[in-house]
GROMACS .gro file of C-alpha atoms in nm:
model
  371
    1MET     CA    1   4.890  -2.476  -3.362
    2THR     CA    2   4.846  -2.100  -3.372
    3PRO     CA    3   4.485  -1.991  -3.463
    4ASP     CA    4   4.458  -1.787  -3.751
    5LEU     CA    5   4.322  -1.445  -3.634
    6ALA     CA    6   4.286  -1.272  -3.971
    7PRO     CA    7   3.945  -1.204  -4.101
    8ALA     CA    8   3.791  -1.463  -4.331
    9PRO     CA    9   3.769  -1.350  -4.684
   10GLY     CA   10   3.444  -1.231  -4.783
   11PRO     CA   11   3.282  -1.241  -5.134
   12GLY     CA   12   3.550  -1.153  -5.404
   13GLY     CA   13   3.827  -1.245  -5.202
   14THR     CA   14   3.810  -0.924  -5.002
   15PRO     CA   15   3.840  -0.955  -4.610
   16ALA     CA   16   3.493  -0.956  -4.430
   17PRO     CA   17   3.434  -0.682  -4.212
   18VAL     CA   18   3.528  -0.747  -3.843
   19SER     CA   19   3.213  -0.705  -3.621
   20PRO     CA   20   3.256  -0.434  -3.380
   21ALA     CA   21   3.288  -0.516  -3.011
   22PRO     CA   22   2.942  -0.517  -2.826
   23PRO     CA   23   2.874  -0.206  -2.626
   24PRO     CA   24   2.942  -0.211  -2.266
   25ALA     CA   25   2.572  -0.251  -2.200
   26THR     CA   26   2.544  -0.572  -2.360
   27ARG     CA   27   2.898  -0.733  -2.255
   28ARG     CA   28   2.851  -1.056  -2.073
   29ILE     CA   29   3.096  -1.287  -1.886
   30THR     CA   30   2.992  -1.650  -1.880
   31PHE     CA   31   3.095  -1.895  -1.625
   32ARG     CA   32   3.064  -2.248  -1.555
   33LEU     CA   33   3.146  -2.442  -1.251
   34PRO     CA   34   3.242  -2.809  -1.237
   35ALA     CA   35   3.125  -2.895  -0.908
   36PRO     CA   36   2.836  -2.828  -0.856
   37GLN     CA   37   2.753  -2.814  -1.232
   38VAL     CA   38   2.625  -2.460  -1.243
   39SER     CA   39   2.661  -2.206  -1.540
   40GLY     CA   40   2.559  -1.863  -1.589
   41VAL     CA   41   2.619  -1.515  -1.731
   42VAL     CA   42   2.732  -1.218  -1.557
   43ARG     CA   43   2.672  -0.868  -1.688
   44PRO     CA   44   2.913  -0.625  -1.542
   45ARG     CA   45   2.703  -0.302  -1.591
   46LEU     CA   46   2.423  -0.465  -1.414
   47LEU     CA   47   2.611  -0.601  -1.148
   48ALA     CA   48   2.775  -0.244  -1.091
   49VAL     CA   49   2.434  -0.068  -1.097
   50CYS     CA   50   2.290  -0.328  -0.833
   51LEU     CA   51   2.601  -0.265  -0.590
   52ALA     CA   52   2.558   0.102  -0.633
   53LEU     CA   53   2.197   0.097  -0.550
   54ALA     CA   54   2.239  -0.131  -0.261
   55ALA     CA   55   2.516   0.087  -0.124
   56THR     CA   56   2.281   0.388  -0.176
   57ALA     CA   57   1.989   0.212  -0.017
   58PHE     CA   58   2.188   0.127   0.281
   59LEU     CA   59   2.296   0.495   0.318
   60ALA     CA   60   1.949   0.625   0.269
   61PHE     CA   61   1.834   0.347   0.557
   62ALA     CA   62   2.087   0.462   0.795
   63MET     CA   63   1.987   0.846   0.731
   64GLU     CA   64   1.615   0.744   0.771
   65THR     CA   65   1.695   0.587   1.108
   66SER     CA   66   1.898   0.888   1.238
   67VAL     CA   67   1.628   1.140   1.181
   68GLY     CA   68   1.378   1.229   1.447
   69ASP     CA   69   1.298   1.441   1.746
   70ILE     CA   70   1.645   1.366   1.878
   71PRO     CA   71   1.889   1.354   1.596
   72LEU     CA   72   2.164   1.094   1.595
   73PRO     CA   73   2.491   1.077   1.408
   74LEU     CA   74   2.534   0.796   1.155
   75THR     CA   75   2.823   0.654   1.355
   76ASP     CA   76   2.585   0.611   1.656
   77VAL     CA   77   2.332   0.459   1.428
   78LEU     CA   78   2.561   0.196   1.286
   79LYS     CA   79   2.699   0.109   1.607
   80ALA     CA   80   2.336   0.066   1.737
   81LEU     CA   81   2.255  -0.154   1.441
   82VAL     CA   82   2.516  -0.387   1.515
   83GLY     CA   83   2.442  -0.392   1.880
   84THR     CA   84   2.750  -0.220   2.004
   85GLY     CA   85   2.595   0.127   2.083
   86ASP     CA   86   2.487   0.277   2.437
   87PRO     CA   87   2.142   0.136   2.581
   88ALA     CA   88   1.946   0.452   2.507
   89THR     CA   89   2.061   0.493   2.144
   90GLU     CA   90   1.988   0.120   2.080
   91LEU     CA   91   1.650   0.168   2.228
   92ILE     CA   92   1.568   0.471   2.022
   93VAL     CA   93   1.701   0.309   1.710
   94HIS     CA   94   1.555  -0.061   1.754
   95GLU     CA   95   1.211   0.041   1.903
   96LEU     CA   96   1.122   0.355   1.745
   97ARG     CA   97   1.310   0.416   1.402
   98LEU     CA   98   1.404   0.087   1.278
   99PRO     CA   99   1.045  -0.028   1.206
  100ARG     CA  100   0.983   0.272   0.998
  101ALA     CA  101   1.298   0.245   0.809
  102LEU     CA  102   1.247  -0.133   0.736
  103ALA     CA  103   0.891  -0.059   0.616
  104GLY     CA  104   1.020   0.182   0.374
  105LEU     CA  105   1.297  -0.049   0.239
  106LEU     CA  106   1.068  -0.366   0.206
  107VAL     CA  107   0.780  -0.169   0.068
  108GLY     CA  108   1.003  -0.026  -0.210
  109VAL     CA  109   1.147  -0.365  -0.296
  110ALA     CA  110   0.807  -0.520  -0.312
  111PHE     CA  111   0.649  -0.251  -0.534
  112GLY     CA  112   0.973  -0.224  -0.760
  113ILE     CA  113   0.974  -0.595  -0.817
  114ALA     CA  114   0.598  -0.630  -0.870
  115GLY     CA  115   0.610  -0.365  -1.109
  116ALA     CA  116   0.909  -0.514  -1.295
  117LEU     CA  117   0.713  -0.834  -1.309
  118LEU     CA  118   0.399  -0.682  -1.449
  119GLN     CA  119   0.551  -0.452  -1.705
  120THR     CA  120   0.772  -0.741  -1.835
  121VAL     CA  121   0.483  -1.012  -1.885
  122THR     CA  122   0.252  -0.741  -2.042
  123LEU     CA  123   0.517  -0.584  -2.273
  124ASN     CA  124   0.379  -0.244  -2.157
  125PRO     CA  125   0.586   0.011  -1.945
  126LEU     CA  126   0.271   0.147  -1.821
  127ALA     CA  127   0.154  -0.169  -1.668
  128GLY     CA  128   0.200  -0.118  -1.302
  129PRO     CA  129  -0.028  -0.223  -1.004
  130ASP     CA  130  -0.129   0.142  -0.987
  131MET     CA  131  -0.249   0.135  -1.337
  132MET     CA  132  -0.402  -0.203  -1.328
  133GLY     CA  133  -0.635  -0.191  -1.033
  134ILE     CA  134  -0.440  -0.428  -0.792
  135THR     CA  135  -0.334  -0.152  -0.557
  136GLN     CA  136  -0.674   0.022  -0.569
  137GLY     CA  137  -0.831  -0.313  -0.481
  138ALA     CA  138  -0.614  -0.353  -0.175
  139GLY     CA  139  -0.716  -0.005  -0.088
  140THR     CA  140  -1.078  -0.041  -0.114
  141ALA     CA  141  -1.083  -0.379   0.096
  142VAL     CA  142  -0.869  -0.188   0.378
  143VAL     CA  143  -1.097   0.117   0.365
  144ALA     CA  144  -1.409  -0.100   0.375
  145GLY     CA  145  -1.287  -0.265   0.684
  146ILE     CA  146  -1.201   0.076   0.859
  147VAL     CA  147  -1.531   0.241   0.760
  148LEU     CA  148  -1.780  -0.040   0.756
  149GLY     CA  149  -1.620  -0.254   1.024
  150TRP     CA  150  -1.604  -0.542   0.800
  151ASP     CA  151  -1.263  -0.679   0.908
  152GLY     CA  152  -1.402  -0.982   1.088
  153GLY     CA  153  -1.087  -0.979   1.313
  154LEU     CA  154  -0.874  -0.971   1.010
  155GLY     CA  155  -0.567  -0.724   1.007
  156THR     CA  156  -0.480  -0.483   0.716
  157GLN     CA  157  -0.253  -0.734   0.584
  158ALA     CA  158  -0.524  -0.994   0.536
  159LEU     CA  159  -0.782  -0.731   0.402
  160GLY     CA  160  -0.510  -0.589   0.155
  161LEU     CA  161  -0.435  -0.929   0.013
  162LEU     CA  162  -0.801  -1.014  -0.017
  163GLY     CA  163  -0.868  -0.690  -0.191
  164ALA     CA  164  -0.571  -0.719  -0.428
  165LEU     CA  165  -0.638  -1.091  -0.503
  166THR     CA  166  -1.007  -1.022  -0.599
  167ALA     CA  167  -0.896  -0.720  -0.829
  168GLY     CA  168  -0.650  -0.930  -0.994
  169LEU     CA  169  -0.867  -1.221  -1.043
  170LEU     CA  170  -1.136  -0.983  -1.190
  171VAL     CA  171  -0.890  -0.819  -1.423
  172TYR     CA  172  -0.770  -1.179  -1.539
  173LEU     CA  173  -1.126  -1.318  -1.579
  174LEU     CA  174  -1.244  -0.998  -1.781
  175ALA     CA  175  -0.936  -1.006  -1.989
  176TRP     CA  176  -0.973  -1.367  -2.086
  177LYS     CA  177  -1.064  -1.460  -2.442
  178ARG     CA  178  -0.938  -1.801  -2.544
  179GLY     CA  179  -0.641  -1.677  -2.321
  180THR     CA  180  -0.486  -1.340  -2.227
  181THR     CA  181  -0.268  -1.080  -2.376
  182GLY     CA  182  -0.079  -0.813  -2.206
  183TYR     CA  183  -0.279  -0.536  -2.395
  184ARG     CA  184  -0.619  -0.672  -2.291
  185ILE     CA  185  -0.491  -0.705  -1.920
  186VAL     CA  186  -0.368  -0.353  -1.915
  187LEU     CA  187  -0.695  -0.206  -2.055
  188VAL     CA  188  -0.916  -0.420  -1.839
  189GLY     CA  189  -0.697  -0.325  -1.548
  190ILE     CA  190  -0.742   0.043  -1.597
  191GLY     CA  191  -1.132  -0.010  -1.598
  192VAL     CA  192  -1.099  -0.205  -1.270
  193ALA     CA  193  -0.880   0.063  -1.099
  194TRP     CA  194  -1.156   0.329  -1.160
  195ILE     CA  195  -1.435   0.097  -1.023
  196CYS     CA  196  -1.206   0.042  -0.725
  197THR     CA  197  -1.122   0.407  -0.679
  198SER     CA  198  -1.490   0.510  -0.693
  199ALA     CA  199  -1.593   0.246  -0.443
  200THR     CA  200  -1.322   0.397  -0.212
  201ASP     CA  201  -1.452   0.749  -0.263
  202TYR     CA  202  -1.796   0.634  -0.170
  203LEU     CA  203  -1.673   0.473   0.143
  204MET     CA  204  -1.490   0.765   0.246
  205ALA     CA  205  -1.808   0.983   0.198
  206ARG     CA  206  -2.016   0.733   0.392
  207GLY     CA  207  -1.770   0.714   0.689
  208GLN     CA  208  -1.773   0.925   0.997
  209ARG     CA  209  -1.501   1.212   1.037
  210PHE     CA  210  -1.250   0.986   1.227
  211GLN     CA  211  -1.290   0.696   1.003
  212ALA     CA  212  -1.238   0.904   0.698
  213GLN     CA  213  -0.924   1.064   0.860
  214ALA     CA  214  -0.775   0.714   0.942
  215ALA     CA  215  -0.845   0.587   0.600
  216LEU     CA  216  -0.725   0.901   0.406
  217GLY     CA  217  -0.398   0.921   0.614
  218TRP     CA  218  -0.347   0.528   0.503
  219LEU     CA  219  -0.455   0.605   0.128
  220VAL     CA  220  -0.191   0.864   0.064
  221GLY     CA  221   0.091   0.639   0.142
  222ASN     CA  222   0.217   0.660   0.501
  223LEU     CA  223   0.514   0.548   0.699
  224ASN     CA  224   0.454   0.710   1.008
  225GLY     CA  225   0.389   0.507   1.333
  226ARG     CA  226   0.512   0.168   1.183
  227THR     CA  227   0.565  -0.127   1.436
  228TRP     CA  228   0.736  -0.455   1.428
  229ASP     CA  229   0.382  -0.623   1.403
  230GLN     CA  230   0.347  -0.464   1.070
  231ILE     CA  231   0.679  -0.556   0.943
  232GLY     CA  232   0.682  -0.923   1.011
  233PRO     CA  233   0.413  -1.036   0.750
  234LEU     CA  234   0.576  -0.833   0.497
  235ALA     CA  235   0.906  -0.941   0.566
  236VAL     CA  236   0.798  -1.303   0.521
  237THR     CA  237   0.620  -1.240   0.196
  238THR     CA  238   0.893  -1.067   0.025
  239ALA     CA  239   1.142  -1.341   0.153
  240VAL     CA  240   0.897  -1.606   0.003
  241LEU     CA  241   0.786  -1.436  -0.320
  242VAL     CA  242   1.098  -1.270  -0.441
  243PRO     CA  243   1.294  -1.596  -0.487
  244ALA     CA  244   0.990  -1.743  -0.652
  245ALA     CA  245   0.985  -1.458  -0.915
  246LEU     CA  246   1.347  -1.498  -0.968
  247LEU     CA  247   1.312  -1.887  -1.059
  248LEU     CA  248   1.063  -1.774  -1.299
  249GLY     CA  249   1.274  -1.535  -1.464
  250ARG     CA  250   1.377  -1.761  -1.781
  251GLN     CA  251   0.989  -1.839  -1.856
  252ILE     CA  252   0.905  -1.471  -1.808
  253ARG     CA  253   1.169  -1.337  -2.059
  254THR     CA  254   1.045  -1.598  -2.319
  255LEU     CA  255   0.707  -1.409  -2.309
  256GLN     CA  256   0.883  -1.116  -2.461
  257LEU     CA  257   0.927  -1.310  -2.784
  258GLY     CA  258   0.564  -1.360  -2.832
  259ASP     CA  259   0.325  -1.615  -2.717
  260ASP     CA  260   0.360  -1.848  -3.012
  261VAL     CA  261   0.745  -1.845  -2.981
  262ALA     CA  262   0.715  -1.901  -2.599
  263ARG     CA  263   0.506  -2.189  -2.642
  264GLY     CA  264   0.762  -2.327  -2.897
  265LEU     CA  265   1.031  -2.287  -2.656
  266GLY     CA  266   0.809  -2.494  -2.406
  267THR     CA  267   0.679  -2.226  -2.182
  268ARG     CA  268   0.326  -2.268  -2.048
  269VAL     CA  269   0.219  -1.906  -2.137
  270GLN     CA  270  -0.105  -1.880  -1.932
  271THR     CA  271   0.030  -2.061  -1.641
  272VAL     CA  272   0.343  -1.834  -1.631
  273ARG     CA  273   0.104  -1.534  -1.637
  274VAL     CA  274  -0.106  -1.665  -1.375
  275ALA     CA  275   0.198  -1.735  -1.151
  276VAL     CA  276   0.349  -1.385  -1.207
  277LEU     CA  277   0.012  -1.202  -1.150
  278LEU     CA  278  -0.007  -1.404  -0.809
  279ILE     CA  279   0.339  -1.318  -0.711
  280ALA     CA  280   0.285  -0.948  -0.814
  281VAL     CA  281  -0.058  -0.925  -0.639
  282GLY     CA  282   0.116  -1.068  -0.301
  283LEU     CA  283   0.404  -0.832  -0.294
  284VAL     CA  284   0.172  -0.523  -0.367
  285ALA     CA  285  -0.103  -0.643  -0.131
  286PHE     CA  286   0.148  -0.688   0.170
  287GLY     CA  287   0.315  -0.373   0.081
  288THR     CA  288   0.012  -0.156   0.037
  289ALA     CA  289  -0.116  -0.294   0.382
  290THR     CA  290   0.198  -0.206   0.548
  291ALA     CA  291   0.236   0.159   0.415
  292GLY     CA  292  -0.073   0.225   0.204
  293PRO     CA  293  -0.069   0.257  -0.176
  294VAL     CA  294   0.271   0.457  -0.215
  295ALA     CA  295   0.200   0.613  -0.546
  296PHE     CA  296   0.406   0.574  -0.869
  297VAL     CA  297   0.701   0.356  -0.715
  298ALA     CA  298   0.588   0.037  -0.894
  299LEU     CA  299   0.529   0.219  -1.212
  300ALA     CA  300   0.868   0.440  -1.207
  301ALA     CA  301   1.111   0.204  -1.052
  302PRO     CA  302   1.137  -0.056  -1.331
  303GLN     CA  303   1.167   0.202  -1.606
  304VAL     CA  304   1.459   0.375  -1.409
  305ALA     CA  305   1.612   0.058  -1.339
  306GLN     CA  306   1.584  -0.067  -1.674
  307ARG     CA  307   1.767   0.254  -1.824
  308LEU     CA  308   2.029   0.244  -1.542
  309ALA     CA  309   2.120  -0.124  -1.630
  310GLY     CA  310   2.104  -0.087  -1.990
  311THR     CA  311   1.863  -0.400  -2.055
  312THR     CA  312   1.589  -0.476  -2.277
  313PHE     CA  313   1.356  -0.547  -1.992
  314PRO     CA  314   1.304  -0.414  -1.622
  315PRO     CA  315   1.557  -0.646  -1.435
  316PRO     CA  316   1.370  -0.750  -1.119
  317VAL     CA  317   1.639  -0.722  -0.850
  318THR     CA  318   1.755  -0.363  -0.978
  319ALA     CA  319   1.386  -0.263  -0.983
  320GLY     CA  320   1.348  -0.371  -0.624
  321LEU     CA  321   1.653  -0.185  -0.527
  322THR     CA  322   1.543   0.124  -0.727
  323GLY     CA  323   1.209   0.123  -0.540
  324ALA     CA  324   1.374   0.091  -0.217
  325VAL     CA  325   1.603   0.402  -0.256
  326MET     CA  326   1.286   0.580  -0.400
  327VAL     CA  327   1.083   0.522  -0.115
  328LEU     CA  328   1.349   0.587   0.163
  329VAL     CA  329   1.473   0.911  -0.016
  330SER     CA  330   1.106   1.020  -0.056
  331ASP     CA  331   1.019   0.963   0.311
  332LEU     CA  332   1.344   1.160   0.410
  333ALA     CA  333   1.234   1.441   0.190
  334ALA     CA  334   0.888   1.422   0.332
  335ARG     CA  335   1.016   1.454   0.680
  336LYS     CA  336   1.246   1.751   0.584
  337ALA     CA  337   1.047   1.930   0.310
  338VAL     CA  338   0.814   2.142   0.557
  339PRO     CA  339   0.949   2.227   0.909
  340ASP     CA  340   0.776   2.092   1.207
  341THR     CA  341   0.563   1.868   0.954
  342GLU     CA  342   0.614   1.507   0.858
  343LEU     CA  343   0.418   1.473   0.508
  344PRO     CA  344   0.326   1.135   0.400
  345VAL     CA  345   0.553   0.953   0.178
  346GLY     CA  346   0.305   0.911  -0.079
  347VAL     CA  347   0.297   1.270  -0.149
  348VAL     CA  348   0.661   1.292  -0.231
  349THR     CA  349   0.637   0.995  -0.476
  350GLY     CA  350   0.344   1.137  -0.642
  351VAL     CA  351   0.528   1.460  -0.708
  352LEU     CA  352   0.821   1.277  -0.842
  353GLY     CA  353   0.643   0.986  -1.025
  354ALA     CA  354   0.389   1.205  -1.214
  355PRO     CA  355   0.629   1.344  -1.464
  356VAL     CA  356   0.768   1.003  -1.525
  357LEU     CA  357   0.420   0.883  -1.603
  358LEU     CA  358   0.391   1.190  -1.853
  359TRP     CA  359   0.736   1.085  -2.011
  360LEU     CA  360   0.625   0.740  -2.063
  361LEU     CA  361   0.300   0.838  -2.209
  362ILE     CA  362   0.511   1.071  -2.474
  363ARG     CA  363   0.748   0.795  -2.542
  364ALA     CA  364   0.468   0.547  -2.621
  365ASN     CA  365   0.280   0.823  -2.846
  366ARG     CA  366   0.617   0.882  -3.046
  367ALA     CA  367   0.661   0.524  -3.087
  368GLY     CA  368   0.315   0.471  -3.228
  369SER     CA  369   0.166   0.261  -2.949
  370GLY     CA  370  -0.002   0.553  -2.749
  371GLY     CA  371  -0.330   0.507  -2.939
   0.00000   0.00000   0.00000
C-alpha cells in the first residue's frame, strides 16, 4: 500500500504546514548493526570537519618535522616517517625532530579535549584550565621543583600532575556547597589561578638567575629540546584518558540540561563532575609538564571547534584536533617569525588567543551573562 505523502489537515481542514528540512549543521544519519548490536548517529558536518582538521594536523606535523637547520623536503620526511628514507634523513627525523612534532601534536590534543570537557560540564565558554587554576597549579609545582629542589627525584610530569591535582581538588572543595555548580567552580578557579600565579612569581624572584631562566623558559610554553623520554608519559596518558572521556560523553551532555533533569535521567551529577575534573586535570598536567602552560589553547580550541562543527557544545575529538592544529601551526610561526630566532610556542598562542578571549567576553556581556 502506497503511503499517503500529503500533509495532514490542520485546523479548519486546511493543510498543516510542512516543517522545513533541518539545516545542514543539524542533519544526522542513524545506523543500526544487527551483529554486533550497535546503533549510533553520524553527523556529516562534524565528520567532515574532523577529517579536514586531521588532514591539516598531519600536514602541519610533516612541515614541523621538515623545518630545522637542515631543511628537508616533505617527500623525504614522509619517506623517513614510514621507514623508506635514507639513513641520514631518518636519523634527523626520528631522533632530532619527531619528538618535538609529537609533543606539539599530543599537547594540542590534550589541551583541546581538556578545555572541551571543562566548558561542557560547567556550561561556561570561559571555563578552561588557564582560567580555573589547573594549569597554574601544575606550573607552580614544577617551578617549585626547579627553584627549591623539592622534586624528591620526581620528574616534571609527576610534579605537574601533583600540582594540577592539588589545584583541582582545592577548586572543587572551595566550590562545594551541598554540591557544586559550574558557576561556582569557575569563580573559585579564577581565585585559585591568581593564588598560584602569585606563588610562582614569588618562587621566580627567590630563585637564582640560572634557575629563574630555566623556569621562565618552561613557563612561557616551549617545544624546544623535547626528547622521547618526555613524550612517553604524555602519549600513555592521552591513550588512556581520551577514551575515558569519550565513554562519559552521554553523561556529560545530560549535564547541559541542568542538574535536576540530569538526575531524573539517571546521571550521578557529582560523580560525573569529579570524573570529568580528574580526566581534564590529568590531560592538562601531563601536557603542561611536557611543554609548559601553552596559553589559550584549551580556551580557544573548543570554541573554534564548536563553531566549525555547528554543535551546541564543544565536541571533544574536534576540539582535540583543533588544539593540535593550533599548537603545530603556532610553533611553525614561532620558528619562522624572527630570523635566526626560535620563539617559544606560547608567545604565538598568547598573541592569537588573547583576541579570542576578548571576543568571548564581549559575547557573554551581550548575552547578559557577563556581569
